[in-house]
Amino acid sequence: MTNSDPTKESDVKSKDIDKISNWNRVLTSLAAGAIAGAAAKTVIAPLDRTKINFQTSHTRFSPSAALKFVKDTYKHEGFISLWRGNSATLTRIVPYAAIQFSAHEQWKRVLGLDNDSALPRTSDGGPAHLLHFVAGSLAGITAQSLTYPLDTARARLAVATKSQYKNLRETFSKIVRQEGYKALYRGYIATMLGVIPYAGFSFYTYETCKKLHYDHFDGRRPAPWERMMFGAVAGVIGQTSSYPLDIVRRRLQVGGIQGEVYTGGIINILMKVYREEGLIHGVFKGLSLNWVKGPIAVGISFTLFDVTQSALRQFLMKDRDSTRQ
C-alpha cells in the first residue's frame, strides 16, 4: 500500500474548488472577508482607539503615554470603553473587508492573473509583480470608496466623549446637521492616495511570501501560523508606506469636533503638522503602535480569510457532489 502525497491531494482539491461558479466565488469571498475583518479589528480595537487619539491631537506619542491613555480610559470610563467605537468599526469593517477581499479576486480576474492566490503569476505563466500590486490597490480603493462615511463616523466615536456622540446613528445625524454631507467625505483624497500603497503592498507582499514558500517547499501550502507571519510582514510594509496620509485623513475627519479646521491640500496639512509637532512626533506619530497592532490585524485577517474561504468552498464542493449522487 502506497502512501498518498499530501501535496498532490492539496493540488487536486484546489483544482476542484476552482470549478465552482464565479458567483459562488464572490459569495465565499464576501463571507470569509467579513469574518476575517471583524475578528481582526475586534482583537486590536483598544490599540486602534489609542492610536487615533494620538493621531488627532497635539499630545506627543510615546509608549508610556499610550499606556497612560489606556489606564486613564479604563479608570474613568471602564474596561468596555477601550472598545468604544468598535461597533462603528465593525459596521464599517464587515462590509469593507468583505468587499476588499472579494474585489481583490475579481480584479485579479480582470487583470488576467492566475486566481490561485498561492501562485502570483499571470494566466499565461509569466511573472506579474506590478499587476498584483495594482490588483491589491484597486481592491482597497473599491472597498474604501464604498464604506468611507462609516470610517469617518468610527473615527469621531473613537475620540469623542459620550456627551458628544452616543452612538453611530447620532454621529451621522450630528455630522450632517452641523457640518453638512461633505463632512462625511473629509479626507477622502488623502485616504485614496494612502490606500494605493497600503492595499497594494499588503496584498502583494502576502502573496509573494506564499509564492516563495510554495516554491521553496516543493508545492506545500503554508500552515496557518506561517500565513500569520506572512500577514504580519505585509502589515508592517503596507502601513508604514501610507502612514503620513493616515495622519492627514484622521485630522480632517475629526477636526470638526476638536475646534481645529484644516484647510488647504494634503501637502499643506502635512507641513502644518511637521512645523508644529515635528517629523517623528507629528507626521509619523503613533507609527510604533501601528507596528504592534498592524501585523496582528493583517496577520489575523489574511490567515482567517484564507482558512475560512477554503472551508466554505470545500463545503460547496461536497454539497454539490452529494447532490449529484
PDB file of C-alpha atoms in Angstrom:
ATOM      1  CA  MET A   1       0.000   0.000   0.000  1.00  0.00           C
ATOM      2  CA  THR A   2       1.493   3.314  -1.068  1.00  0.00           C
ATOM      3  CA  ASN A   3       1.214   6.472   0.955  1.00  0.00           C
ATOM      4  CA  SER A   4      -0.753   9.334  -0.569  1.00  0.00           C
ATOM      5  CA  ASP A   5       1.081  12.525  -1.464  1.00  0.00           C
ATOM      6  CA  PRO A   6      -0.432  15.383   0.600  1.00  0.00           C
ATOM      7  CA  THR A   7       0.905  17.944  -1.864  1.00  0.00           C
ATOM      8  CA  LYS A   8      -0.848  16.288  -4.779  1.00  0.00           C
ATOM      9  CA  GLU A   9      -4.042  15.909  -2.744  1.00  0.00           C
ATOM     10  CA  SER A  10      -3.923  19.636  -1.956  1.00  0.00           C
ATOM     11  CA  ASP A  11      -3.468  20.462  -5.648  1.00  0.00           C
ATOM     12  CA  VAL A  12      -6.387  18.261  -6.660  1.00  0.00           C
ATOM     13  CA  LYS A  13      -8.624  19.938  -4.098  1.00  0.00           C
ATOM     14  CA  SER A  14      -7.518  23.351  -5.336  1.00  0.00           C
ATOM     15  CA  LYS A  15      -8.308  22.452  -8.933  1.00  0.00           C
ATOM     16  CA  ASP A  16     -11.716  21.044  -7.960  1.00  0.00           C
ATOM     17  CA  ILE A  17     -12.582  24.166  -5.981  1.00  0.00           C
ATOM     18  CA  ASP A  18     -11.641  26.285  -9.000  1.00  0.00           C
ATOM     19  CA  LYS A  19     -14.586  24.666 -10.807  1.00  0.00           C
ATOM     20  CA  ILE A  20     -17.201  26.422  -8.673  1.00  0.00           C
ATOM     21  CA  SER A  21     -19.082  29.277 -10.304  1.00  0.00           C
ATOM     22  CA  ASN A  22     -17.816  32.842 -10.145  1.00  0.00           C
ATOM     23  CA  TRP A  23     -20.966  33.785  -8.209  1.00  0.00           C
ATOM     24  CA  ASN A  24     -20.073  31.258  -5.512  1.00  0.00           C
ATOM     25  CA  ARG A  25     -16.515  32.578  -5.543  1.00  0.00           C
ATOM     26  CA  VAL A  26     -17.873  36.047  -4.805  1.00  0.00           C
ATOM     27  CA  LEU A  27     -20.177  34.813  -2.031  1.00  0.00           C
ATOM     28  CA  THR A  28     -17.474  32.770  -0.294  1.00  0.00           C
ATOM     29  CA  SER A  29     -15.015  35.661  -0.553  1.00  0.00           C
ATOM     30  CA  LEU A  30     -17.575  38.103   0.876  1.00  0.00           C
ATOM     31  CA  ALA A  31     -18.394  35.816   3.806  1.00  0.00           C
ATOM     32  CA  ALA A  32     -14.764  34.936   4.568  1.00  0.00           C
ATOM     33  CA  GLY A  33     -13.685  38.578   4.288  1.00  0.00           C
ATOM     34  CA  ALA A  34     -16.423  39.746   6.658  1.00  0.00           C
ATOM     35  CA  ILE A  35     -15.475  37.166   9.297  1.00  0.00           C
ATOM     36  CA  ALA A  36     -11.755  37.884   8.957  1.00  0.00           C
ATOM     37  CA  GLY A  37     -12.156  41.643   9.165  1.00  0.00           C
ATOM     38  CA  ALA A  38     -14.473  41.532  12.184  1.00  0.00           C
ATOM     39  CA  ALA A  39     -12.179  39.206  14.137  1.00  0.00           C
ATOM     40  CA  ALA A  40      -9.012  41.181  13.386  1.00  0.00           C
ATOM     41  CA  LYS A  41     -10.461  44.585  14.284  1.00  0.00           C
ATOM     42  CA  THR A  42     -12.057  43.370  17.499  1.00  0.00           C
ATOM     43  CA  VAL A  43      -8.744  41.966  18.711  1.00  0.00           C
ATOM     44  CA  ILE A  44      -6.859  45.237  18.180  1.00  0.00           C
ATOM     45  CA  ALA A  45      -9.703  47.684  18.998  1.00  0.00           C
ATOM     46  CA  PRO A  46      -8.102  49.130  22.198  1.00  0.00           C
ATOM     47  CA  LEU A  47      -4.837  49.755  20.347  1.00  0.00           C
ATOM     48  CA  ASP A  48      -6.754  51.315  17.457  1.00  0.00           C
ATOM     49  CA  ARG A  49      -8.570  53.729  19.758  1.00  0.00           C
ATOM     50  CA  THR A  50      -5.282  54.668  21.409  1.00  0.00           C
ATOM     51  CA  LYS A  51      -3.621  55.324  18.059  1.00  0.00           C
ATOM     52  CA  ILE A  52      -6.472  57.518  16.781  1.00  0.00           C
ATOM     53  CA  ASN A  53      -6.414  59.566  19.999  1.00  0.00           C
ATOM     54  CA  PHE A  54      -2.756  60.493  19.443  1.00  0.00           C
ATOM     55  CA  GLN A  55      -3.111  60.923  15.675  1.00  0.00           C
ATOM     56  CA  THR A  56      -5.803  63.550  16.120  1.00  0.00           C
ATOM     57  CA  SER A  57      -4.258  65.562  18.953  1.00  0.00           C
ATOM     58  CA  HIS A  58      -1.086  67.546  19.653  1.00  0.00           C
ATOM     59  CA  THR A  59      -0.164  65.223  22.531  1.00  0.00           C
ATOM     60  CA  ARG A  60       3.287  63.717  21.976  1.00  0.00           C
ATOM     61  CA  PHE A  61       3.222  59.964  21.492  1.00  0.00           C
ATOM     62  CA  SER A  62       5.376  57.548  23.450  1.00  0.00           C
ATOM     63  CA  PRO A  63       4.817  54.001  24.706  1.00  0.00           C
ATOM     64  CA  SER A  64       4.402  55.337  28.248  1.00  0.00           C
ATOM     65  CA  ALA A  65       1.900  57.972  27.051  1.00  0.00           C
ATOM     66  CA  ALA A  66      -0.052  55.293  25.198  1.00  0.00           C
ATOM     67  CA  LEU A  67      -0.125  53.102  28.301  1.00  0.00           C
ATOM     68  CA  LYS A  68      -1.249  56.086  30.394  1.00  0.00           C
ATOM     69  CA  PHE A  69      -4.115  56.755  27.951  1.00  0.00           C
ATOM     70  CA  VAL A  70      -5.260  53.135  28.242  1.00  0.00           C
ATOM     71  CA  LYS A  71      -5.034  53.231  32.058  1.00  0.00           C
ATOM     72  CA  ASP A  72      -6.877  56.566  32.311  1.00  0.00           C
ATOM     73  CA  THR A  73      -9.594  55.400  29.927  1.00  0.00           C
ATOM     74  CA  TYR A  74     -10.057  52.215  31.945  1.00  0.00           C
ATOM     75  CA  LYS A  75     -10.083  54.135  35.244  1.00  0.00           C
ATOM     76  CA  HIS A  76     -12.557  56.857  34.236  1.00  0.00           C
ATOM     77  CA  GLU A  77     -14.755  55.089  31.679  1.00  0.00           C
ATOM     78  CA  GLY A  78     -14.392  51.374  32.396  1.00  0.00           C
ATOM     79  CA  PHE A  79     -12.869  48.368  30.648  1.00  0.00           C
ATOM     80  CA  ILE A  80     -15.501  48.161  27.888  1.00  0.00           C
ATOM     81  CA  SER A  81     -14.769  51.784  26.950  1.00  0.00           C
ATOM     82  CA  LEU A  82     -11.475  50.598  25.448  1.00  0.00           C
ATOM     83  CA  TRP A  83     -13.680  49.150  22.696  1.00  0.00           C
ATOM     84  CA  ARG A  84     -15.625  52.410  22.334  1.00  0.00           C
ATOM     85  CA  GLY A  85     -16.306  52.964  18.673  1.00  0.00           C
ATOM     86  CA  ASN A  86     -15.768  49.279  17.870  1.00  0.00           C
ATOM     87  CA  SER A  87     -19.433  48.834  16.940  1.00  0.00           C
ATOM     88  CA  ALA A  88     -18.950  51.585  14.355  1.00  0.00           C
ATOM     89  CA  THR A  89     -15.693  49.907  13.328  1.00  0.00           C
ATOM     90  CA  LEU A  90     -17.457  46.583  12.798  1.00  0.00           C
ATOM     91  CA  THR A  91     -20.304  48.271  10.956  1.00  0.00           C
ATOM     92  CA  ARG A  92     -17.657  49.570   8.570  1.00  0.00           C
ATOM     93  CA  ILE A  93     -15.086  46.766   8.597  1.00  0.00           C
ATOM     94  CA  VAL A  94     -17.514  43.923   7.891  1.00  0.00           C
ATOM     95  CA  PRO A  95     -18.602  45.349   4.518  1.00  0.00           C
ATOM     96  CA  TYR A  96     -15.134  46.859   3.926  1.00  0.00           C
ATOM     97  CA  ALA A  97     -13.216  43.597   4.408  1.00  0.00           C
ATOM     98  CA  ALA A  98     -15.862  41.600   2.574  1.00  0.00           C
ATOM     99  CA  ILE A  99     -15.735  43.953  -0.416  1.00  0.00           C
ATOM    100  CA  GLN A 100     -11.937  44.268  -0.376  1.00  0.00           C
ATOM    101  CA  PHE A 101     -11.175  40.539  -0.393  1.00  0.00           C
ATOM    102  CA  SER A 102     -13.896  39.766  -2.926  1.00  0.00           C
ATOM    103  CA  ALA A 103     -12.882  42.716  -5.119  1.00  0.00           C
ATOM    104  CA  HIS A 104      -9.266  41.540  -4.994  1.00  0.00           C
ATOM    105  CA  GLU A 105     -10.194  38.213  -6.570  1.00  0.00           C
ATOM    106  CA  GLN A 106     -12.341  39.908  -9.195  1.00  0.00           C
ATOM    107  CA  TRP A 107      -9.661  42.471 -10.060  1.00  0.00           C
ATOM    108  CA  LYS A 108      -7.176  39.610 -10.469  1.00  0.00           C
ATOM    109  CA  ARG A 109      -9.547  38.033 -12.977  1.00  0.00           C
ATOM    110  CA  VAL A 110      -9.941  41.331 -14.837  1.00  0.00           C
ATOM    111  CA  LEU A 111      -6.161  41.791 -14.964  1.00  0.00           C
ATOM    112  CA  GLY A 112      -5.638  38.269 -16.276  1.00  0.00           C
ATOM    113  CA  LEU A 113      -3.945  36.920 -13.161  1.00  0.00           C
ATOM    114  CA  ASP A 114      -3.968  33.317 -12.047  1.00  0.00           C
ATOM    115  CA  ASN A 115      -6.772  33.137  -9.487  1.00  0.00           C
ATOM    116  CA  ASP A 116      -4.857  30.731  -7.241  1.00  0.00           C
ATOM    117  CA  SER A 117      -3.570  33.181  -4.636  1.00  0.00           C
ATOM    118  CA  ALA A 118      -0.633  30.905  -3.823  1.00  0.00           C
ATOM    119  CA  LEU A 119       0.746  31.340  -7.324  1.00  0.00           C
ATOM    120  CA  PRO A 120       1.233  35.023  -8.156  1.00  0.00           C
ATOM    121  CA  ARG A 121       1.682  34.684 -11.900  1.00  0.00           C
ATOM    122  CA  THR A 122      -0.241  35.849 -14.945  1.00  0.00           C
ATOM    123  CA  SER A 123      -2.662  33.373 -16.509  1.00  0.00           C
ATOM    124  CA  ASP A 124      -0.065  32.541 -19.199  1.00  0.00           C
ATOM    125  CA  GLY A 125       2.506  31.585 -16.546  1.00  0.00           C
ATOM    126  CA  GLY A 126       4.631  34.740 -16.548  1.00  0.00           C
ATOM    127  CA  PRO A 127       5.518  36.939 -13.551  1.00  0.00           C
ATOM    128  CA  ALA A 128       3.068  39.664 -12.612  1.00  0.00           C
ATOM    129  CA  HIS A 129       4.589  41.671  -9.753  1.00  0.00           C
ATOM    130  CA  LEU A 130       3.190  45.026 -10.848  1.00  0.00           C
ATOM    131  CA  LEU A 131      -0.233  43.598 -11.698  1.00  0.00           C
ATOM    132  CA  HIS A 132      -0.568  42.005  -8.257  1.00  0.00           C
ATOM    133  CA  PHE A 133       0.253  45.354  -6.685  1.00  0.00           C
ATOM    134  CA  VAL A 134      -2.370  47.015  -8.913  1.00  0.00           C
ATOM    135  CA  ALA A 135      -4.981  44.365  -8.051  1.00  0.00           C
ATOM    136  CA  GLY A 136      -4.442  44.974  -4.336  1.00  0.00           C
ATOM    137  CA  SER A 137      -4.604  48.755  -4.755  1.00  0.00           C
ATOM    138  CA  LEU A 138      -7.814  48.590  -6.794  1.00  0.00           C
ATOM    139  CA  ALA A 139      -9.385  46.288  -4.212  1.00  0.00           C
ATOM    140  CA  GLY A 140      -8.550  48.794  -1.464  1.00  0.00           C
ATOM    141  CA  ILE A 141      -9.888  51.735  -3.472  1.00  0.00           C
ATOM    142  CA  THR A 142     -13.127  49.856  -4.227  1.00  0.00           C
ATOM    143  CA  ALA A 143     -13.773  48.934  -0.599  1.00  0.00           C
ATOM    144  CA  GLN A 144     -12.728  52.295   0.856  1.00  0.00           C
ATOM    145  CA  SER A 145     -14.875  54.286  -1.558  1.00  0.00           C
ATOM    146  CA  LEU A 146     -17.998  52.287  -0.712  1.00  0.00           C
ATOM    147  CA  THR A 147     -17.571  52.484   3.079  1.00  0.00           C
ATOM    148  CA  TYR A 148     -15.863  55.843   3.691  1.00  0.00           C
ATOM    149  CA  PRO A 149     -18.677  57.622   5.624  1.00  0.00           C
ATOM    150  CA  LEU A 150     -18.620  54.753   8.134  1.00  0.00           C
ATOM    151  CA  ASP A 151     -14.876  55.299   8.619  1.00  0.00           C
ATOM    152  CA  THR A 152     -15.455  58.977   9.380  1.00  0.00           C
ATOM    153  CA  ALA A 153     -18.135  58.123  11.937  1.00  0.00           C
ATOM    154  CA  ARG A 154     -15.889  55.490  13.522  1.00  0.00           C
ATOM    155  CA  ALA A 155     -13.040  58.000  13.906  1.00  0.00           C
ATOM    156  CA  ARG A 156     -15.366  60.527  15.526  1.00  0.00           C
ATOM    157  CA  LEU A 157     -16.670  57.956  18.017  1.00  0.00           C
ATOM    158  CA  ALA A 158     -13.137  56.858  18.900  1.00  0.00           C
ATOM    159  CA  VAL A 159     -12.029  60.339  20.033  1.00  0.00           C
ATOM    160  CA  ALA A 160     -15.331  61.806  21.237  1.00  0.00           C
ATOM    161  CA  THR A 161     -16.870  61.616  24.700  1.00  0.00           C
ATOM    162  CA  LYS A 162     -20.297  60.107  25.323  1.00  0.00           C
ATOM    163  CA  SER A 163     -21.756  63.588  25.672  1.00  0.00           C
ATOM    164  CA  GLN A 164     -20.668  64.448  22.117  1.00  0.00           C
ATOM    165  CA  TYR A 165     -21.752  61.283  20.313  1.00  0.00           C
ATOM    166  CA  LYS A 166     -23.723  58.495  21.975  1.00  0.00           C
ATOM    167  CA  ASN A 167     -23.913  56.022  19.093  1.00  0.00           C
ATOM    168  CA  LEU A 168     -23.367  55.580  15.376  1.00  0.00           C
ATOM    169  CA  ARG A 169     -26.794  56.899  14.377  1.00  0.00           C
ATOM    170  CA  GLU A 170     -26.384  60.097  16.410  1.00  0.00           C
ATOM    171  CA  THR A 171     -22.884  60.556  14.979  1.00  0.00           C
ATOM    172  CA  PHE A 172     -24.163  60.559  11.403  1.00  0.00           C
ATOM    173  CA  SER A 173     -27.073  62.811  12.336  1.00  0.00           C
ATOM    174  CA  LYS A 174     -24.902  65.436  14.077  1.00  0.00           C
ATOM    175  CA  ILE A 175     -22.236  65.481  11.374  1.00  0.00           C
ATOM    176  CA  VAL A 176     -24.793  66.059   8.616  1.00  0.00           C
ATOM    177  CA  ARG A 177     -26.810  68.590  10.615  1.00  0.00           C
ATOM    178  CA  GLN A 178     -23.864  70.620  11.924  1.00  0.00           C
ATOM    179  CA  GLU A 179     -21.293  70.268   9.121  1.00  0.00           C
ATOM    180  CA  GLY A 180     -23.147  69.049   6.045  1.00  0.00           C
ATOM    181  CA  TYR A 181     -22.915  65.877   3.959  1.00  0.00           C
ATOM    182  CA  LYS A 182     -19.479  66.820   2.624  1.00  0.00           C
ATOM    183  CA  ALA A 183     -18.052  66.365   6.118  1.00  0.00           C
ATOM    184  CA  LEU A 184     -18.652  62.615   5.797  1.00  0.00           C
ATOM    185  CA  TYR A 185     -16.062  62.554   2.992  1.00  0.00           C
ATOM    186  CA  ARG A 186     -13.479  64.794   4.599  1.00  0.00           C
ATOM    187  CA  GLY A 187     -10.020  63.337   3.985  1.00  0.00           C
ATOM    188  CA  TYR A 188     -11.246  61.143   1.119  1.00  0.00           C
ATOM    189  CA  ILE A 189      -8.472  62.133  -1.323  1.00  0.00           C
ATOM    190  CA  ALA A 190      -5.752  61.563   1.265  1.00  0.00           C
ATOM    191  CA  THR A 191      -7.320  58.203   2.041  1.00  0.00           C
ATOM    192  CA  MET A 192      -7.347  57.139  -1.598  1.00  0.00           C
ATOM    193  CA  LEU A 193      -3.711  58.160  -2.016  1.00  0.00           C
ATOM    194  CA  GLY A 194      -2.862  56.219   1.126  1.00  0.00           C
ATOM    195  CA  VAL A 195      -4.836  53.089   0.278  1.00  0.00           C
ATOM    196  CA  ILE A 196      -2.968  52.628  -3.017  1.00  0.00           C
ATOM    197  CA  PRO A 197       0.386  51.771  -1.376  1.00  0.00           C
ATOM    198  CA  TYR A 198      -1.235  50.235   1.714  1.00  0.00           C
ATOM    199  CA  ALA A 199      -3.512  47.721  -0.004  1.00  0.00           C
ATOM    200  CA  GLY A 200      -1.126  47.273  -2.929  1.00  0.00           C
ATOM    201  CA  PHE A 201       1.905  46.402  -0.804  1.00  0.00           C
ATOM    202  CA  SER A 202      -0.159  44.368   1.676  1.00  0.00           C
ATOM    203  CA  PHE A 203      -1.679  42.023  -0.886  1.00  0.00           C
ATOM    204  CA  TYR A 204       1.485  41.911  -2.987  1.00  0.00           C
ATOM    205  CA  THR A 205       3.737  41.111  -0.006  1.00  0.00           C
ATOM    206  CA  TYR A 206       1.402  38.456   1.371  1.00  0.00           C
ATOM    207  CA  GLU A 207       1.007  36.648  -1.937  1.00  0.00           C
ATOM    208  CA  THR A 208       4.711  36.918  -2.722  1.00  0.00           C
ATOM    209  CA  CYS A 209       5.560  35.330   0.640  1.00  0.00           C
ATOM    210  CA  LYS A 210       3.152  32.483  -0.108  1.00  0.00           C
ATOM    211  CA  LYS A 211       4.681  32.053  -3.566  1.00  0.00           C
ATOM    212  CA  LEU A 212       8.229  31.889  -2.159  1.00  0.00           C
ATOM    213  CA  HIS A 213       7.079  29.336   0.418  1.00  0.00           C
ATOM    214  CA  TYR A 214       5.298  27.303  -2.269  1.00  0.00           C
ATOM    215  CA  ASP A 215       8.445  27.181  -4.421  1.00  0.00           C
ATOM    216  CA  HIS A 216      10.873  26.549  -1.552  1.00  0.00           C
ATOM    217  CA  PHE A 217       8.883  23.670  -0.045  1.00  0.00           C
ATOM    218  CA  ASP A 218       8.039  21.891  -3.332  1.00  0.00           C
ATOM    219  CA  GLY A 219       4.433  22.945  -3.559  1.00  0.00           C
ATOM    220  CA  ARG A 220       3.447  22.602   0.115  1.00  0.00           C
ATOM    221  CA  ARG A 221       0.982  25.271   1.027  1.00  0.00           C
ATOM    222  CA  PRO A 222       1.745  27.353   4.150  1.00  0.00           C
ATOM    223  CA  ALA A 223       0.260  26.391   7.505  1.00  0.00           C
ATOM    224  CA  PRO A 224      -1.959  28.916   9.365  1.00  0.00           C
ATOM    225  CA  TRP A 225       0.900  30.056  11.634  1.00  0.00           C
ATOM    226  CA  GLU A 226       3.080  30.657   8.555  1.00  0.00           C
ATOM    227  CA  ARG A 227       0.293  32.666   6.944  1.00  0.00           C
ATOM    228  CA  MET A 228       0.114  34.734  10.139  1.00  0.00           C
ATOM    229  CA  MET A 229       3.808  35.550   9.774  1.00  0.00           C
ATOM    230  CA  PHE A 230       3.387  36.483   6.107  1.00  0.00           C
ATOM    231  CA  GLY A 231       0.427  38.703   7.015  1.00  0.00           C
ATOM    232  CA  ALA A 232       2.456  40.370   9.763  1.00  0.00           C
ATOM    233  CA  VAL A 233       5.212  41.265   7.302  1.00  0.00           C
ATOM    234  CA  ALA A 234       2.606  42.538   4.842  1.00  0.00           C
ATOM    235  CA  GLY A 235       1.039  44.662   7.573  1.00  0.00           C
ATOM    236  CA  VAL A 236       4.307  46.349   8.546  1.00  0.00           C
ATOM    237  CA  ILE A 237       5.208  47.185   4.948  1.00  0.00           C
ATOM    238  CA  GLY A 238       1.726  48.307   3.942  1.00  0.00           C
ATOM    239  CA  GLN A 239       1.038  50.527   6.937  1.00  0.00           C
ATOM    240  CA  THR A 240       4.482  52.138   7.017  1.00  0.00           C
ATOM    241  CA  SER A 241       4.220  53.069   3.328  1.00  0.00           C
ATOM    242  CA  SER A 242       0.993  55.021   3.816  1.00  0.00           C
ATOM    243  CA  TYR A 243       1.179  56.295   7.406  1.00  0.00           C
ATOM    244  CA  PRO A 244       1.635  60.070   6.827  1.00  0.00           C
ATOM    245  CA  LEU A 245      -1.508  60.101   4.702  1.00  0.00           C
ATOM    246  CA  ASP A 246      -3.352  58.329   7.515  1.00  0.00           C
ATOM    247  CA  ILE A 247      -2.410  61.235   9.787  1.00  0.00           C
ATOM    248  CA  VAL A 248      -3.948  63.672   7.274  1.00  0.00           C
ATOM    249  CA  ARG A 249      -7.103  61.580   6.982  1.00  0.00           C
ATOM    250  CA  ARG A 250      -7.667  61.444  10.745  1.00  0.00           C
ATOM    251  CA  ARG A 251      -7.017  65.167  11.247  1.00  0.00           C
ATOM    252  CA  LEU A 252      -9.581  66.022   8.567  1.00  0.00           C
ATOM    253  CA  GLN A 253     -12.135  63.528   9.857  1.00  0.00           C
ATOM    254  CA  VAL A 254     -12.178  64.680  13.481  1.00  0.00           C
ATOM    255  CA  GLY A 255     -11.139  68.330  13.205  1.00  0.00           C
ATOM    256  CA  GLY A 256     -14.775  69.397  13.407  1.00  0.00           C
ATOM    257  CA  ILE A 257     -15.212  68.168  16.985  1.00  0.00           C
ATOM    258  CA  GLN A 258     -11.847  69.402  18.231  1.00  0.00           C
ATOM    259  CA  GLY A 259     -12.303  73.009  17.140  1.00  0.00           C
ATOM    260  CA  GLU A 260      -9.422  72.843  14.670  1.00  0.00           C
ATOM    261  CA  VAL A 261     -10.134  73.347  10.991  1.00  0.00           C
ATOM    262  CA  TYR A 262      -7.564  72.089   8.496  1.00  0.00           C
ATOM    263  CA  THR A 263      -7.579  73.897   5.165  1.00  0.00           C
ATOM    264  CA  GLY A 264      -5.515  73.566   2.020  1.00  0.00           C
ATOM    265  CA  GLY A 265      -4.229  70.451   0.326  1.00  0.00           C
ATOM    266  CA  ILE A 266      -2.576  67.337   1.687  1.00  0.00           C
ATOM    267  CA  ILE A 267       0.934  68.828   1.469  1.00  0.00           C
ATOM    268  CA  ASN A 268      -0.152  71.946   3.382  1.00  0.00           C
ATOM    269  CA  ILE A 269      -1.641  69.846   6.172  1.00  0.00           C
ATOM    270  CA  LEU A 270       1.456  67.653   6.403  1.00  0.00           C
ATOM    271  CA  MET A 271       3.657  70.750   6.519  1.00  0.00           C
ATOM    272  CA  LYS A 272       1.479  72.257   9.289  1.00  0.00           C
ATOM    273  CA  VAL A 273       1.768  69.051  11.329  1.00  0.00           C
ATOM    274  CA  TYR A 274       5.519  68.944  10.679  1.00  0.00           C
ATOM    275  CA  ARG A 275       6.065  72.595  11.720  1.00  0.00           C
ATOM    276  CA  GLU A 276       4.006  72.287  14.910  1.00  0.00           C
ATOM    277  CA  GLU A 277       4.869  68.747  16.002  1.00  0.00           C
ATOM    278  CA  GLY A 278       7.887  67.570  14.018  1.00  0.00           C
ATOM    279  CA  LEU A 279       8.533  64.532  11.818  1.00  0.00           C
ATOM    280  CA  ILE A 280       8.684  61.637  14.289  1.00  0.00           C
ATOM    281  CA  HIS A 281       6.251  63.110  16.832  1.00  0.00           C
ATOM    282  CA  GLY A 282       3.885  64.565  14.226  1.00  0.00           C
ATOM    283  CA  VAL A 283       3.916  63.155  10.706  1.00  0.00           C
ATOM    284  CA  PHE A 284       4.764  59.645  11.967  1.00  0.00           C
ATOM    285  CA  LYS A 285       3.095  59.965  15.378  1.00  0.00           C
ATOM    286  CA  GLY A 286       1.915  56.588  16.630  1.00  0.00           C
ATOM    287  CA  LEU A 287       3.688  54.582  13.926  1.00  0.00           C
ATOM    288  CA  SER A 288       5.434  52.392  16.501  1.00  0.00           C
ATOM    289  CA  LEU A 289       1.997  51.467  17.868  1.00  0.00           C
ATOM    290  CA  ASN A 290       0.949  50.604  14.326  1.00  0.00           C
ATOM    291  CA  TRP A 291       3.928  48.250  14.121  1.00  0.00           C
ATOM    292  CA  VAL A 292       2.340  46.361  17.001  1.00  0.00           C
ATOM    293  CA  LYS A 293      -1.316  46.359  16.009  1.00  0.00           C
ATOM    294  CA  GLY A 294      -0.822  46.314  12.239  1.00  0.00           C
ATOM    295  CA  PRO A 295       0.953  42.948  11.976  1.00  0.00           C
ATOM    296  CA  ILE A 296      -1.545  41.404  14.401  1.00  0.00           C
ATOM    297  CA  ALA A 297      -4.574  42.695  12.492  1.00  0.00           C
ATOM    298  CA  VAL A 298      -3.291  41.952   8.983  1.00  0.00           C
ATOM    299  CA  GLY A 299      -1.922  38.573  10.035  1.00  0.00           C
ATOM    300  CA  ILE A 300      -5.266  37.546  11.532  1.00  0.00           C
ATOM    301  CA  SER A 301      -7.335  38.887   8.640  1.00  0.00           C
ATOM    302  CA  PHE A 302      -5.302  37.314   5.818  1.00  0.00           C
ATOM    303  CA  THR A 303      -4.972  33.987   7.619  1.00  0.00           C
ATOM    304  CA  LEU A 304      -8.601  33.763   8.687  1.00  0.00           C
ATOM    305  CA  PHE A 305      -9.731  34.774   5.204  1.00  0.00           C
ATOM    306  CA  ASP A 306      -7.702  32.017   3.536  1.00  0.00           C
ATOM    307  CA  VAL A 307      -8.802  29.346   6.014  1.00  0.00           C
ATOM    308  CA  THR A 308     -12.477  30.362   6.036  1.00  0.00           C
ATOM    309  CA  GLN A 309     -12.693  30.769   2.270  1.00  0.00           C
ATOM    310  CA  SER A 310     -11.109  27.356   1.715  1.00  0.00           C
ATOM    311  CA  ALA A 311     -13.513  25.720   4.197  1.00  0.00           C
ATOM    312  CA  LEU A 312     -16.566  27.352   2.599  1.00  0.00           C
ATOM    313  CA  ARG A 313     -15.523  26.323  -0.898  1.00  0.00           C
ATOM    314  CA  GLN A 314     -14.796  22.755   0.144  1.00  0.00           C
ATOM    315  CA  PHE A 315     -18.246  22.645   1.759  1.00  0.00           C
ATOM    316  CA  LEU A 316     -19.817  23.836  -1.500  1.00  0.00           C
ATOM    317  CA  MET A 317     -17.915  21.174  -3.434  1.00  0.00           C
ATOM    318  CA  LYS A 318     -19.039  18.402  -1.065  1.00  0.00           C
ATOM    319  CA  ASP A 319     -22.620  19.673  -1.183  1.00  0.00           C
ATOM    320  CA  ARG A 320     -22.517  19.723  -4.987  1.00  0.00           C
ATOM    321  CA  ASP A 321     -21.100  16.198  -5.152  1.00  0.00           C
ATOM    322  CA  SER A 322     -23.684  14.816  -2.721  1.00  0.00           C
ATOM    323  CA  THR A 323     -26.488  16.467  -4.724  1.00  0.00           C
ATOM    324  CA  ARG A 324     -25.257  14.842  -7.933  1.00  0.00           C
ATOM    325  CA  GLN A 325     -25.204  11.443  -6.253  1.00  0.00           C
TER     326      GLN A 325
END
